[in-house]
PDB file of C-alpha atoms in Angstrom:
ATOM      1  CA  ALA A   1     153.415 -92.775  38.942  1.00 76.00           C
ATOM      2  CA  GLN A   2     153.406 -92.830  43.390  1.00 86.00           C
ATOM      3  CA  SER A   3     154.220 -96.534  44.628  1.00 91.00           C
ATOM      4  CA  VAL A   4     155.335 -98.114  47.299  1.00 94.00           C
ATOM      5  CA  ALA A   5     157.545-100.812  48.402  1.00 95.00           C
ATOM      6  CA  GLN A   6     157.103-103.466  51.236  1.00 95.00           C
ATOM      7  CA  PRO A   7     160.361-105.334  51.079  1.00 91.00           C
ATOM      8  CA  GLU A   8     159.347-108.308  53.728  1.00 88.00           C
ATOM      9  CA  ASP A   9     156.619-110.947  53.164  1.00 87.00           C
ATOM     10  CA  GLN A  10     156.622-111.481  57.109  1.00 94.00           C
ATOM     11  CA  VAL A  11     157.692-110.110  60.117  1.00 95.00           C
ATOM     12  CA  ASN A  12     157.909-112.269  63.278  1.00 96.00           C
ATOM     13  CA  VAL A  13     158.398-111.025  66.377  1.00 97.00           C
ATOM     14  CA  ALA A  14     158.183-112.513  70.322  1.00 98.00           C
ATOM     15  CA  GLU A  15     155.492-110.530  72.313  1.00 98.00           C
ATOM     16  CA  GLY A  16     156.635-107.382  74.105  1.00 97.00           C
ATOM     17  CA  ASN A  17     159.572-106.646  71.741  1.00 98.00           C
ATOM     18  CA  PRO A  18     159.640-103.827  69.385  1.00 97.00           C
ATOM     19  CA  LEU A  19     157.917-104.328  66.161  1.00 97.00           C
ATOM     20  CA  THR A  20     159.065-102.735  62.758  1.00 97.00           C
ATOM     21  CA  VAL A  21     157.583-102.862  59.520  1.00 97.00           C
ATOM     22  CA  LYS A  22     159.140-101.361  56.405  1.00 97.00           C
ATOM     23  CA  CYS A  23     157.651 -99.395  53.577  1.00 97.00           C
ATOM     24  CA  THR A  24     159.580 -97.275  51.381  1.00 97.00           C
ATOM     25  CA  TYR A  25     158.182 -94.909  48.496  1.00 95.00           C
ATOM     26  CA  SER A  26     158.321 -93.188  45.107  1.00 93.00           C
ATOM     27  CA  VAL A  27     156.341 -90.261  44.858  1.00 87.00           C
ATOM     28  CA  SER A  28     156.733 -87.272  42.395  1.00 84.00           C
ATOM     29  CA  GLY A  29     155.961 -84.141  44.788  1.00 80.00           C
ATOM     30  CA  ASN A  30     155.050 -84.399  48.328  1.00 81.00           C
ATOM     31  CA  PRO A  31     154.132 -87.694  49.608  1.00 87.00           C
ATOM     32  CA  TYR A  32     150.789 -88.504  51.533  1.00 90.00           C
ATOM     33  CA  LEU A  33     151.640 -91.859  53.221  1.00 94.00           C
ATOM     34  CA  PHE A  34     149.297 -94.072  55.315  1.00 96.00           C
ATOM     35  CA  TRP A  35     149.500 -97.038  57.146  1.00 97.00           C
ATOM     36  CA  TYR A  36     146.360 -99.753  57.259  1.00 98.00           C
ATOM     37  CA  VAL A  37     146.017-103.340  58.842  1.00 97.00           C
ATOM     38  CA  GLN A  38     143.880-106.014  57.867  1.00 96.00           C
ATOM     39  CA  TYR A  39     142.604-108.577  60.115  1.00 92.00           C
ATOM     40  CA  PRO A  40     141.549-112.108  58.455  1.00 86.00           C
ATOM     41  CA  ASN A  41     137.986-111.488  56.925  1.00 77.00           C
ATOM     42  CA  ARG A  42     137.952-108.332  57.329  1.00 81.00           C
ATOM     43  CA  GLY A  43     138.650-104.778  55.532  1.00 87.00           C
ATOM     44  CA  LEU A  44     140.945-102.275  56.322  1.00 94.00           C
ATOM     45  CA  GLN A  45     141.544-100.242  59.145  1.00 95.00           C
ATOM     46  CA  PHE A  46     143.385 -97.283  59.018  1.00 95.00           C
ATOM     47  CA  LEU A  47     146.371 -96.916  61.659  1.00 96.00           C
ATOM     48  CA  LEU A  48     148.346 -93.628  60.938  1.00 96.00           C
ATOM     49  CA  LYS A  49     149.235 -91.027  58.288  1.00 94.00           C
ATOM     50  CA  TYR A  50     151.802 -88.326  57.028  1.00 93.00           C
ATOM     51  CA  ILE A  51     151.095 -85.115  55.286  1.00 87.00           C
ATOM     52  CA  THR A  52     153.216 -82.913  56.608  1.00 82.00           C
ATOM     53  CA  GLY A  53     154.841 -81.474  59.701  1.00 84.00           C
ATOM     54  CA  ASP A  54     156.580 -83.706  62.043  1.00 88.00           C
ATOM     55  CA  ASN A  55     158.189 -86.557  60.658  1.00 92.00           C
ATOM     56  CA  LEU A  56     157.129 -88.742  63.690  1.00 95.00           C
ATOM     57  CA  VAL A  57     153.479 -89.652  63.467  1.00 95.00           C
ATOM     58  CA  LYS A  58     151.471 -91.359  66.121  1.00 96.00           C
ATOM     59  CA  GLY A  59     148.307 -93.495  65.297  1.00 95.00           C
ATOM     60  CA  SER A  60     145.939 -96.186  66.618  1.00 92.00           C
ATOM     61  CA  TYR A  61     146.847 -99.006  69.305  1.00 93.00           C
ATOM     62  CA  GLY A  62     150.179 -97.604  69.846  1.00 95.00           C
ATOM     63  CA  PHE A  63     151.414 -97.459  66.558  1.00 97.00           C
ATOM     64  CA  GLU A  64     153.627 -94.785  65.177  1.00 97.00           C
ATOM     65  CA  ALA A  65     155.373 -94.282  61.657  1.00 97.00           C
ATOM     66  CA  GLU A  66     159.017 -92.310  60.766  1.00 96.00           C
ATOM     67  CA  PHE A  67     158.663 -90.284  57.810  1.00 95.00           C
ATOM     68  CA  ASN A  68     162.345 -90.324  56.553  1.00 95.00           C
ATOM     69  CA  LYS A  69     162.772 -87.890  53.768  1.00 93.00           C
ATOM     70  CA  SER A  70     166.353 -88.571  52.707  1.00 94.00           C
ATOM     71  CA  GLN A  71     165.884 -92.353  52.614  1.00 95.00           C
ATOM     72  CA  THR A  72     162.356 -92.282  51.293  1.00 95.00           C
ATOM     73  CA  SER A  73     160.821 -94.246  53.959  1.00 96.00           C
ATOM     74  CA  PHE A  74     157.904 -94.943  56.274  1.00 97.00           C
ATOM     75  CA  HIS A  75     158.414 -97.256  58.663  1.00 98.00           C
ATOM     76  CA  LEU A  76     155.737 -98.435  60.952  1.00 98.00           C
ATOM     77  CA  LYS A  77     156.802 -99.144  64.560  1.00 98.00           C
ATOM     78  CA  LYS A  78     155.273-100.250  67.986  1.00 98.00           C
ATOM     79  CA  PRO A  79     157.337-100.407  71.069  1.00 97.00           C
ATOM     80  CA  SER A  80     156.024-103.432  72.828  1.00 97.00           C
ATOM     81  CA  ALA A  81     153.957-105.879  70.318  1.00 97.00           C
ATOM     82  CA  LEU A  82     151.109-108.081  71.288  1.00 97.00           C
ATOM     83  CA  VAL A  83     149.687-111.387  70.525  1.00 96.00           C
ATOM     84  CA  SER A  84     146.723-108.984  69.299  1.00 95.00           C
ATOM     85  CA  ASP A  85     148.933-107.433  66.517  1.00 96.00           C
ATOM     86  CA  SER A  86     149.130-110.433  64.228  1.00 97.00           C
ATOM     87  CA  ALA A  87     147.508-109.075  60.750  1.00 96.00           C
ATOM     88  CA  LEU A  88     148.619-108.097  57.420  1.00 96.00           C
ATOM     89  CA  TYR A  89     149.758-104.651  56.891  1.00 97.00           C
ATOM     90  CA  PHE A  90     149.624-101.887  54.093  1.00 97.00           C
ATOM     91  CA  CYS A  91     151.519 -98.925  53.341  1.00 97.00           C
ATOM     92  CA  ALA A  92     149.842 -96.715  50.935  1.00 96.00           C
ATOM     93  CA  VAL A  93     150.621 -93.559  49.031  1.00 93.00           C
ATOM     94  CA  ARG A  94     148.003 -91.091  48.035  1.00 89.00           C
ATOM     95  CA  ASP A  95     148.028 -91.374  43.883  1.00 77.00           C
ATOM     96  CA  GLY A  96     146.676 -87.860  43.069  1.00 64.00           C
ATOM     97  CA  ARG A  97     146.343 -88.512  39.152  1.00 61.00           C
ATOM     98  CA  GLY A  98     143.298 -86.735  37.838  1.00 61.00           C
ATOM     99  CA  GLY A  99     142.840 -84.931  40.987  1.00 67.00           C
ATOM    100  CA  ASN A 100     141.227 -88.165  42.933  1.00 75.00           C
ATOM    101  CA  ASN A 101     142.869 -89.083  46.219  1.00 82.00           C
ATOM    102  CA  ARG A 102     143.169 -92.890  45.032  1.00 88.00           C
ATOM    103  CA  LEU A 103     145.753 -95.112  47.101  1.00 92.00           C
ATOM    104  CA  ALA A 104     148.367 -96.987  45.615  1.00 93.00           C
ATOM    105  CA  PHE A 105     149.345-100.201  48.174  1.00 96.00           C
ATOM    106  CA  GLY A 106     152.242-101.990  48.752  1.00 95.00           C
ATOM    107  CA  LYS A 107     151.900-106.142  48.647  1.00 95.00           C
ATOM    108  CA  GLY A 108     151.439-105.914  52.631  1.00 96.00           C
ATOM    109  CA  ASN A 109     153.277-107.598  55.395  1.00 96.00           C
ATOM    110  CA  GLN A 110     152.188-110.285  57.367  1.00 96.00           C
ATOM    111  CA  VAL A 111     152.973-109.728  61.167  1.00 97.00           C
ATOM    112  CA  VAL A 112     153.167-112.809  63.329  1.00 97.00           C
ATOM    113  CA  VAL A 113     153.848-111.972  67.035  1.00 97.00           C
ATOM    114  CA  ILE A 114     154.750-114.895  69.360  1.00 97.00           C
ATOM    115  CA  PRO A 115     153.447-115.503  72.712  1.00 95.00           C
TER     116      PRO A 115
ATOM    117  CA  GLU B   1     134.062 -99.683  63.149  1.00 67.00           C
ATOM    118  CA  THR B   2     134.121 -96.987  60.422  1.00 71.00           C
ATOM    119  CA  GLY B   3     130.422 -96.462  59.517  1.00 88.00           C
ATOM    120  CA  VAL B   4     131.221 -98.039  55.870  1.00 94.00           C
ATOM    121  CA  THR B   5     128.852-100.877  55.066  1.00 95.00           C
ATOM    122  CA  GLN B   6     128.888-103.179  52.256  1.00 96.00           C
ATOM    123  CA  SER B   7     126.593-106.049  50.907  1.00 96.00           C
ATOM    124  CA  PRO B   8     126.481-108.619  50.342  1.00 96.00           C
ATOM    125  CA  THR B   9     129.221-110.267  52.313  1.00 95.00           C
ATOM    126  CA  HIS B  10     130.003-113.340  50.432  1.00 96.00           C
ATOM    127  CA  LEU B  11     128.626-114.794  47.042  1.00 96.00           C
ATOM    128  CA  ILE B  12     129.044-116.987  44.046  1.00 98.00           C
ATOM    129  CA  LYS B  13     128.924-116.255  40.463  1.00 98.00           C
ATOM    130  CA  THR B  14     129.238-118.473  37.700  1.00 98.00           C
ATOM    131  CA  ARG B  15     131.595-117.210  34.800  1.00 98.00           C
ATOM    132  CA  GLY B  16     129.777-114.976  32.440  1.00 98.00           C
ATOM    133  CA  GLN B  17     127.343-113.717  35.079  1.00 98.00           C
ATOM    134  CA  GLN B  18     126.625-110.202  36.243  1.00 98.00           C
ATOM    135  CA  VAL B  19     127.176-108.718  39.810  1.00 98.00           C
ATOM    136  CA  THR B  20     126.329-106.084  41.631  1.00 98.00           C
ATOM    137  CA  LEU B  21     127.863-104.913  45.132  1.00 98.00           C
ATOM    138  CA  ARG B  22     126.744-102.307  47.314  1.00 98.00           C
ATOM    139  CA  CYS B  23     128.294 -99.831  49.579  1.00 97.00           C
ATOM    140  CA  SER B  24     127.109 -96.939  52.058  1.00 95.00           C
ATOM    141  CA  SER B  25     129.328 -94.061  52.969  1.00 92.00           C
ATOM    142  CA  GLN B  26     130.113 -92.888  56.004  1.00 87.00           C
ATOM    143  CA  SER B  27     127.878 -90.280  57.389  1.00 85.00           C
ATOM    144  CA  GLY B  28     129.013 -86.653  55.960  1.00 83.00           C
ATOM    145  CA  HIS B  29     131.903 -88.547  53.243  1.00 87.00           C
ATOM    146  CA  ASN B  30     130.723 -87.520  49.311  1.00 88.00           C
ATOM    147  CA  THR B  31     133.283 -89.536  47.244  1.00 91.00           C
ATOM    148  CA  VAL B  32     133.535 -93.348  47.447  1.00 94.00           C
ATOM    149  CA  SER B  33     136.078 -95.575  46.180  1.00 95.00           C
ATOM    150  CA  TRP B  34     136.021 -99.077  44.732  1.00 97.00           C
ATOM    151  CA  TYR B  35     139.295-101.249  44.981  1.00 98.00           C
ATOM    152  CA  GLN B  36     140.005-105.087  44.112  1.00 98.00           C
ATOM    153  CA  GLN B  37     142.014-107.191  46.726  1.00 96.00           C
ATOM    154  CA  ALA B  38     143.208-110.790  45.012  1.00 95.00           C
ATOM    155  CA  LEU B  39     144.233-113.183  47.539  1.00 92.00           C
ATOM    156  CA  GLY B  40     147.549-112.496  48.760  1.00 89.00           C
ATOM    157  CA  GLN B  41     147.722-108.827  47.045  1.00 92.00           C
ATOM    158  CA  GLY B  42     147.372-105.603  47.892  1.00 94.00           C
ATOM    159  CA  PRO B  43     144.074-103.535  46.841  1.00 96.00           C
ATOM    160  CA  GLN B  44     144.239-102.394  43.546  1.00 97.00           C
ATOM    161  CA  PHE B  45     142.147 -98.957  42.691  1.00 95.00           C
ATOM    162  CA  ILE B  46     139.233 -99.601  40.425  1.00 97.00           C
ATOM    163  CA  PHE B  47     137.605 -96.406  40.511  1.00 95.00           C
ATOM    164  CA  GLN B  48     136.350 -93.655  42.267  1.00 94.00           C
ATOM    165  CA  TYR B  49     132.789 -91.634  42.544  1.00 94.00           C
ATOM    166  CA  TYR B  50     132.842 -87.869  43.422  1.00 90.00           C
ATOM    167  CA  ARG B  51     129.022 -86.209  43.782  1.00 87.00           C
ATOM    168  CA  GLU B  52     127.627 -88.974  41.393  1.00 91.00           C
ATOM    169  CA  GLU B  53     130.636 -88.553  38.824  1.00 92.00           C
ATOM    170  CA  GLU B  54     133.507 -90.871  38.185  1.00 92.00           C
ATOM    171  CA  ASN B  55     136.352 -89.147  39.320  1.00 89.00           C
ATOM    172  CA  GLY B  56     139.370 -91.181  38.126  1.00 90.00           C
ATOM    173  CA  ARG B  57     139.552 -94.768  36.858  1.00 92.00           C
ATOM    174  CA  GLY B  58     142.348 -97.727  37.608  1.00 93.00           C
ATOM    175  CA  ASN B  59     143.471-100.266  35.061  1.00 94.00           C
ATOM    176  CA  PHE B  60     140.268-101.800  34.791  1.00 97.00           C
ATOM    177  CA  PRO B  61     138.105-103.044  31.576  1.00 97.00           C
ATOM    178  CA  PRO B  62     134.904-101.309  30.766  1.00 97.00           C
ATOM    179  CA  ARG B  63     132.793-104.079  32.464  1.00 98.00           C
ATOM    180  CA  PHE B  64     133.810-102.524  35.440  1.00 98.00           C
ATOM    181  CA  SER B  65     131.415 -99.891  36.226  1.00 97.00           C
ATOM    182  CA  GLY B  66     129.760 -98.137  39.057  1.00 96.00           C
ATOM    183  CA  LEU B  67     127.387 -95.881  40.088  1.00 96.00           C
ATOM    184  CA  GLN B  68     126.609 -92.949  42.852  1.00 96.00           C
ATOM    185  CA  PHE B  69     123.250 -91.744  44.066  1.00 94.00           C
ATOM    186  CA  PRO B  70     122.749 -88.790  45.316  1.00 92.00           C
ATOM    187  CA  ASN B  71     122.750 -90.216  49.464  1.00 90.00           C
ATOM    188  CA  TYR B  72     126.564 -91.023  48.100  1.00 91.00           C
ATOM    189  CA  SER B  73     125.932 -94.646  48.568  1.00 94.00           C
ATOM    190  CA  SER B  74     127.339 -96.755  45.489  1.00 97.00           C
ATOM    191  CA  GLU B  75     127.462 -99.227  43.475  1.00 98.00           C
ATOM    192  CA  LEU B  76     130.237-101.577  41.738  1.00 98.00           C
ATOM    193  CA  ASN B  77     128.420-103.576  38.733  1.00 98.00           C
ATOM    194  CA  VAL B  78     130.888-106.375  36.927  1.00 98.00           C
ATOM    195  CA  ASN B  79     129.644-108.154  33.799  1.00 97.00           C
ATOM    196  CA  ALA B  80     131.008-111.243  31.894  1.00 98.00           C
ATOM    197  CA  LEU B  81     132.426-112.437  34.991  1.00 98.00           C
ATOM    198  CA  GLU B  82     135.859-114.085  34.671  1.00 98.00           C
ATOM    199  CA  LEU B  83     137.617-116.294  37.091  1.00 97.00           C
ATOM    200  CA  ASP B  84     139.995-113.724  37.490  1.00 97.00           C
ATOM    201  CA  ASP B  85     137.037-111.549  39.033  1.00 98.00           C
ATOM    202  CA  SER B  86     137.409-113.662  42.270  1.00 98.00           C
ATOM    203  CA  ALA B  87     138.349-111.049  45.051  1.00 97.00           C
ATOM    204  CA  LEU B  88     137.551-109.567  47.889  1.00 96.00           C
ATOM    205  CA  TYR B  89     135.311-105.768  46.744  1.00 97.00           C
ATOM    206  CA  LEU B  90     136.723-103.046  49.477  1.00 97.00           C
ATOM    207  CA  CYS B  91     134.507 -99.892  49.096  1.00 97.00           C
ATOM    208  CA  ALA B  92     136.259 -96.750  50.919  1.00 96.00           C
ATOM    209  CA  SER B  93     134.630 -93.511  51.610  1.00 93.00           C
ATOM    210  CA  SER B  94     136.097 -89.842  52.252  1.00 90.00           C
ATOM    211  CA  PHE B  95     135.588 -86.358  52.465  1.00 85.00           C
ATOM    212  CA  PRO B  96     138.797 -84.955  50.055  1.00 73.00           C
ATOM    213  CA  THR B  97     140.209 -81.772  51.412  1.00 68.00           C
ATOM    214  CA  SER B  98     144.265 -81.026  51.168  1.00 55.00           C
ATOM    215  CA  ARG B  99     144.622 -82.462  54.326  1.00 56.00           C
ATOM    216  CA  THR B 100     142.017 -84.720  56.134  1.00 57.00           C
ATOM    217  CA  ASP B 101     141.540 -87.147  52.844  1.00 78.00           C
ATOM    218  CA  THR B 102     141.586 -90.549  54.613  1.00 90.00           C
ATOM    219  CA  GLN B 103     139.940 -93.131  53.083  1.00 92.00           C
ATOM    220  CA  TYR B 104     138.048 -95.410  55.495  1.00 93.00           C
ATOM    221  CA  PHE B 105     137.116 -99.095  54.608  1.00 96.00           C
ATOM    222  CA  GLY B 106     133.831-101.081  54.806  1.00 95.00           C
ATOM    223  CA  PRO B 107     134.543-104.600  55.583  1.00 94.00           C
ATOM    224  CA  GLY B 108     134.236-105.716  51.721  1.00 96.00           C
ATOM    225  CA  THR B 109     132.179-108.453  49.658  1.00 97.00           C
ATOM    226  CA  ARG B 110     134.173-111.683  48.984  1.00 96.00           C
ATOM    227  CA  LEU B 111     133.039-112.541  45.393  1.00 98.00           C
ATOM    228  CA  THR B 112     133.737-116.361  44.250  1.00 98.00           C
ATOM    229  CA  VAL B 113     133.402-116.912  40.585  1.00 98.00           C
ATOM    230  CA  LEU B 114     133.183-120.216  39.505  1.00 97.00           C
TER     231      LEU B 114
END
């Protein structure tokens, strides 16, 4: 089965510093990878995805992610964090069992941006 | 905002009762997926509906059932509620193709079972 792992529970970063949220994946076949963000009492907002092509994917709100096939990683990055980036971040992989596009999520990373 | 709406926002039920949650998909999307997000966890796939047919199911018992209507809106029904069913229930709509099958999520329904 397809799966992702987010090894850190919480990431603390000072405002203005680079932000990295880590994700590793395990898939059979080509990986379809996604990042979502969740603010308190809200649903998930799509940030970006990797399907194929360039290893550096650019997404919403200044976020980007780097796909690394040899390290089976898909880390989310932002060059300069804002206090408003404080939220819960989920990495997900498309799990195409049965021909559907179900997503398998990691447990999430809480990001805290310190003013 | 994604255009995916869910109702109600919150509800409280007691153990053994039944509940129906509703989801309206984004315009043009023919697929709806339901996920359960327990506190402190990532969302877990319940099932998916494509053109009114169930198209895949996660590891959830049969008391979790669903429907999709001709306008692609959807319902999630849970019978014989248990305390562990307390969670945020998320619905996501998509238009699956090989390259553009991003799922867009609604705001969720917070279910509390007492």
